[in-house]
Amino acid sequence: QQQVKQSPQSLIVQKGGIPIINCAYENTAFDYFPWYQQFPGKGPALLIAIRPDVSEKKEGRFTISFNKSAKQFSLHIMDSQPGDSATYFCAAANTGNQFYFGTGTSLTVIP
Amino acid sequence: GAGVSQTPSNKVTEKGKYVELRCDPISGHTALYWYRQSLGQGPEFLIYFQGTGAADDSGLPNDRFFAVRPEGSVSTLKIQRTERGDSAVYLCASSPTRSADTQYFGPGTRLTVL
């Protein structure tokens, strides 16, 4: 059973657009929700993370929106650039325990 | 400073052979994780070490998989009697604390079993 469901599988946007990637989870014990960015041939790199005590977190051009009641969270990338083209993974964890990753979203930003 | 390193970067082996994959975590990080990533999928948890001990090995798929971290630093993932289905990228991550809020991933080892 997939603990974290991620959509869409792939996304193409124009430069300057705002891609949005969505994730949903079931386990209410999860209390840490990170997003990772992965380039081909590289390991995932932490982009931004949120805990369920806040509904939104911004770091630079990246924003996480968190809806605890709906058990959903999403990543927004403002003013997207071609260099943002990568695969993005959401994850969920109960602090101190294993991470559960989504299946990934391949983002392409067209110049 | 140096990040997480993994060797080899690529490993090709034949079905039935034994392989070892090595992970050098960031110096001083006490927590170490192994994941397996199949093509088009997210990383899948295998095992977690806190210091020298395996705190959670619930993700190991079967008894052909084993991992050690004898001195609390370098870790080796060992796969016996490899099968074609074991082909994947094996990722290692380390974290400075047990809370594992921030996991730093290595580049992975791509294992291909022919």
Coordinates of C-alpha atoms in Angstrom, one line a residue:
Chain A
Q1 CA 0.0 0.0 0.0
Q2 CA 1.4 3.4 -1.1
Q3 CA 1.7 5.5 2.1
V4 CA 2.1 8.7 0.2
K5 CA 0.3 9.3 -3.1
Q6 CA 1.8 11.9 -5.5
S7 CA 0.5 13.6 -8.6
P8 CA 0.9 14.5 -11.4
Q9 CA 3.5 12.0 -12.7
S10 CA 4.8 14.6 -15.0
L11 CA 4.4 18.3 -15.6
I12 CA 5.5 20.8 -18.3
V13 CA 5.3 24.5 -17.7
Q14 CA 6.7 27.6 -19.4
K15 CA 9.4 29.6 -17.8
G16 CA 7.9 31.9 -15.2
G17 CA 4.9 29.6 -14.6
I18 CA 3.9 28.1 -11.2
P19 CA 4.0 24.3 -11.2
I20 CA 2.0 22.7 -8.4
I21 CA 2.7 19.1 -7.2
N22 CA 0.3 17.4 -4.8
C23 CA 0.6 14.7 -2.2
A24 CA -1.8 12.9 0.0
Y25 CA -1.2 10.6 3.0
E26 CA -3.3 8.5 5.3
N27 CA -1.3 7.9 8.5
T28 CA -2.1 10.7 10.9
A29 CA 1.0 9.8 12.9
F30 CA 3.2 11.5 10.3
D31 CA 4.6 14.7 11.6
Y32 CA 7.3 15.7 9.1
F33 CA 6.7 16.4 5.4
P34 CA 9.8 17.1 3.2
W35 CA 10.1 17.7 -0.5
Y36 CA 13.2 16.5 -2.3
Q37 CA 14.6 17.5 -5.7
Q38 CA 16.5 15.0 -7.8
F39 CA 18.6 15.5 -10.9
P40 CA 19.5 12.6 -13.1
G41 CA 22.4 10.6 -11.7
K42 CA 22.2 12.3 -8.4
G43 CA 20.7 11.5 -5.0
P44 CA 17.7 13.4 -3.8
A45 CA 18.4 16.8 -2.1
L46 CA 16.2 18.3 0.5
L47 CA 14.3 21.3 -0.8
I48 CA 11.9 22.4 1.9
A49 CA 10.0 20.7 4.7
I50 CA 7.0 21.4 6.9
R51 CA 5.5 20.2 10.1
P52 CA 1.7 20.0 10.6
D53 CA 1.5 22.8 13.1
V54 CA 1.7 25.4 10.2
S55 CA -0.3 25.6 7.0
E56 CA 2.3 27.2 4.8
K57 CA 6.0 27.6 4.6
K58 CA 8.0 29.6 2.1
E59 CA 11.7 29.4 1.3
G60 CA 12.8 31.5 -1.7
R61 CA 10.7 30.5 -4.7
F62 CA 9.4 27.3 -3.1
T63 CA 6.2 27.1 -1.0
I64 CA 4.6 24.2 0.8
S65 CA 0.9 24.4 1.5
F66 CA -0.3 21.9 4.1
N67 CA -3.9 20.9 4.8
K68 CA -4.0 18.8 7.9
S69 CA -7.7 18.0 7.9
A70 CA -7.6 16.8 4.2
K71 CA -4.2 15.1 4.8
Q72 CA -2.8 16.8 1.8
F73 CA 0.2 18.9 1.0
S74 CA 1.6 20.5 -2.1
L75 CA 4.7 22.2 -3.5
H76 CA 4.5 25.4 -5.5
I77 CA 7.4 26.7 -7.4
M78 CA 7.2 30.4 -8.1
D79 CA 8.7 32.0 -11.2
S80 CA 9.9 28.6 -12.4
Q81 CA 13.2 28.4 -14.4
P82 CA 14.6 25.9 -16.8
G83 CA 17.1 24.9 -14.0
D84 CA 14.2 23.7 -11.9
S85 CA 13.7 20.9 -14.4
A86 CA 14.1 17.8 -12.2
T87 CA 12.1 15.1 -10.5
Y88 CA 10.4 16.1 -7.3
F89 CA 9.5 13.7 -4.5
C90 CA 7.3 14.4 -1.5
A91 CA 7.8 12.3 1.6
A92 CA 6.2 11.8 5.0
A93 CA 7.6 10.5 8.3
N94 CA 6.9 10.1 11.9
T95 CA 9.9 11.8 13.4
G96 CA 12.7 9.3 14.2
N97 CA 11.2 6.7 11.9
Q98 CA 11.4 5.8 8.3
F99 CA 10.5 8.1 5.4
Y100 CA 7.8 7.1 2.9
F101 CA 8.3 8.7 -0.5
G102 CA 5.9 9.5 -3.2
T103 CA 6.4 8.1 -6.7
G104 CA 7.8 11.4 -8.0
T105 CA 6.9 14.1 -10.5
S106 CA 9.1 14.9 -13.5
L107 CA 9.0 18.6 -14.0
T108 CA 10.1 20.3 -17.3
V109 CA 10.3 24.0 -17.5
I110 CA 10.4 25.2 -21.1
P111 CA 12.5 28.4 -21.7
Chain B
G1 CA 32.7 19.7 3.4
A2 CA 32.4 16.3 1.9
G3 CA 28.9 14.9 1.4
V4 CA 27.8 11.3 1.5
S5 CA 29.8 9.1 -0.8
Q6 CA 28.9 5.7 -2.2
T7 CA 31.0 3.2 -4.0
P8 CA 31.0 1.9 -6.6
S9 CA 28.9 4.2 -8.6
N10 CA 27.9 1.4 -10.9
K11 CA 28.0 -2.4 -10.4
V12 CA 27.1 -5.0 -13.0
T13 CA 26.9 -8.6 -11.8
E14 CA 25.5 -11.9 -12.8
K15 CA 22.5 -13.5 -11.3
G16 CA 23.4 -15.6 -8.2
K17 CA 26.5 -13.5 -7.4
Y18 CA 27.2 -11.7 -4.1
V19 CA 27.7 -7.9 -4.0
E20 CA 28.7 -5.3 -1.5
L21 CA 27.8 -1.7 -1.7
R22 CA 29.6 0.9 0.5
C23 CA 28.4 4.1 2.0
D24 CA 30.6 6.8 3.7
P25 CA 28.3 9.1 5.6
I26 CA 29.0 12.7 6.5
S27 CA 31.5 12.8 9.3
G28 CA 29.8 12.9 12.7
H29 CA 26.4 11.8 11.5
T30 CA 25.0 9.2 13.8
A31 CA 22.0 8.1 11.7
L32 CA 22.4 6.2 8.4
Y33 CA 19.8 5.0 6.0
W34 CA 19.7 2.7 3.0
Y35 CA 17.0 3.0 0.3
R36 CA 16.4 1.3 -3.0
Q37 CA 15.1 3.3 -5.9
S38 CA 13.6 1.5 -8.9
L39 CA 13.2 3.3 -12.2
G40 CA 10.4 5.9 -12.1
Q41 CA 9.8 5.3 -8.4
G42 CA 10.6 7.1 -5.2
P43 CA 13.2 5.8 -2.7
E44 CA 12.0 2.8 -0.8
F45 CA 13.3 2.4 2.8
L46 CA 15.5 -0.7 3.5
I47 CA 17.3 -0.2 6.9
Y48 CA 18.2 2.5 9.4
F49 CA 21.2 2.5 11.7
Q50 CA 21.7 4.6 14.8
G51 CA 25.3 4.3 15.6
T52 CA 26.5 0.7 15.1
G53 CA 23.1 -0.9 15.6
A54 CA 20.3 -1.5 13.1
A55 CA 17.4 0.4 14.7
D56 CA 14.9 -0.6 12.0
D57 CA 15.5 -3.2 9.3
S58 CA 11.8 -3.7 8.5
G59 CA 12.4 -2.6 4.9
L60 CA 14.8 -5.4 3.9
P61 CA 12.9 -7.4 1.4
N62 CA 14.3 -10.8 2.4
D63 CA 17.2 -12.6 4.1
R64 CA 19.4 -12.2 1.0
F65 CA 19.9 -8.6 2.1
F66 CA 22.1 -7.6 5.0
A67 CA 23.8 -4.4 6.2
V68 CA 26.4 -3.6 8.7
R69 CA 28.0 -0.5 10.3
P70 CA 30.6 -2.0 12.6
E71 CA 32.2 1.2 13.8
G72 CA 29.3 3.6 13.5
S73 CA 30.5 5.3 10.4
V74 CA 30.9 3.4 7.1
S75 CA 28.2 1.0 6.2
T76 CA 28.1 -1.9 3.8
L77 CA 24.9 -3.3 2.2
K78 CA 25.4 -6.9 1.2
I79 CA 23.2 -8.8 -1.2
Q80 CA 23.6 -12.6 -1.5
R81 CA 22.5 -14.7 -4.5
T82 CA 21.5 -11.6 -6.5
E83 CA 18.4 -11.7 -8.7
R84 CA 17.4 -9.7 -11.7
G85 CA 14.7 -8.0 -9.6
D86 CA 17.4 -6.6 -7.3
S87 CA 18.5 -4.2 -10.1
A88 CA 18.0 -0.7 -8.9
V89 CA 19.8 2.4 -7.6
Y90 CA 20.8 1.9 -4.0
L91 CA 20.8 5.2 -2.1
C92 CA 22.4 5.9 1.2
A93 CA 21.6 8.9 3.4
S94 CA 22.9 10.2 6.7
S95 CA 21.5 12.5 9.3
P96 CA 23.2 14.3 12.2
T97 CA 20.7 13.2 14.8
R98 CA 18.2 10.4 15.5
S99 CA 15.3 12.6 14.5
A100 CA 16.3 12.3 10.9
D101 CA 14.6 15.5 10.0
T102 CA 17.3 16.3 7.4
Q103 CA 18.6 13.4 5.5
Y104 CA 21.6 14.0 3.2
F105 CA 21.6 11.5 0.3
G106 CA 24.6 10.2 -1.6
P107 CA 24.6 9.8 -5.4
G108 CA 23.7 6.1 -5.2
T109 CA 25.0 2.9 -6.6
R110 CA 23.3 1.6 -9.7
L111 CA 23.2 -2.2 -9.5
T112 CA 22.4 -4.2 -12.6
V113 CA 21.9 -7.9 -12.3
L114 CA 22.2 -9.7 -15.6

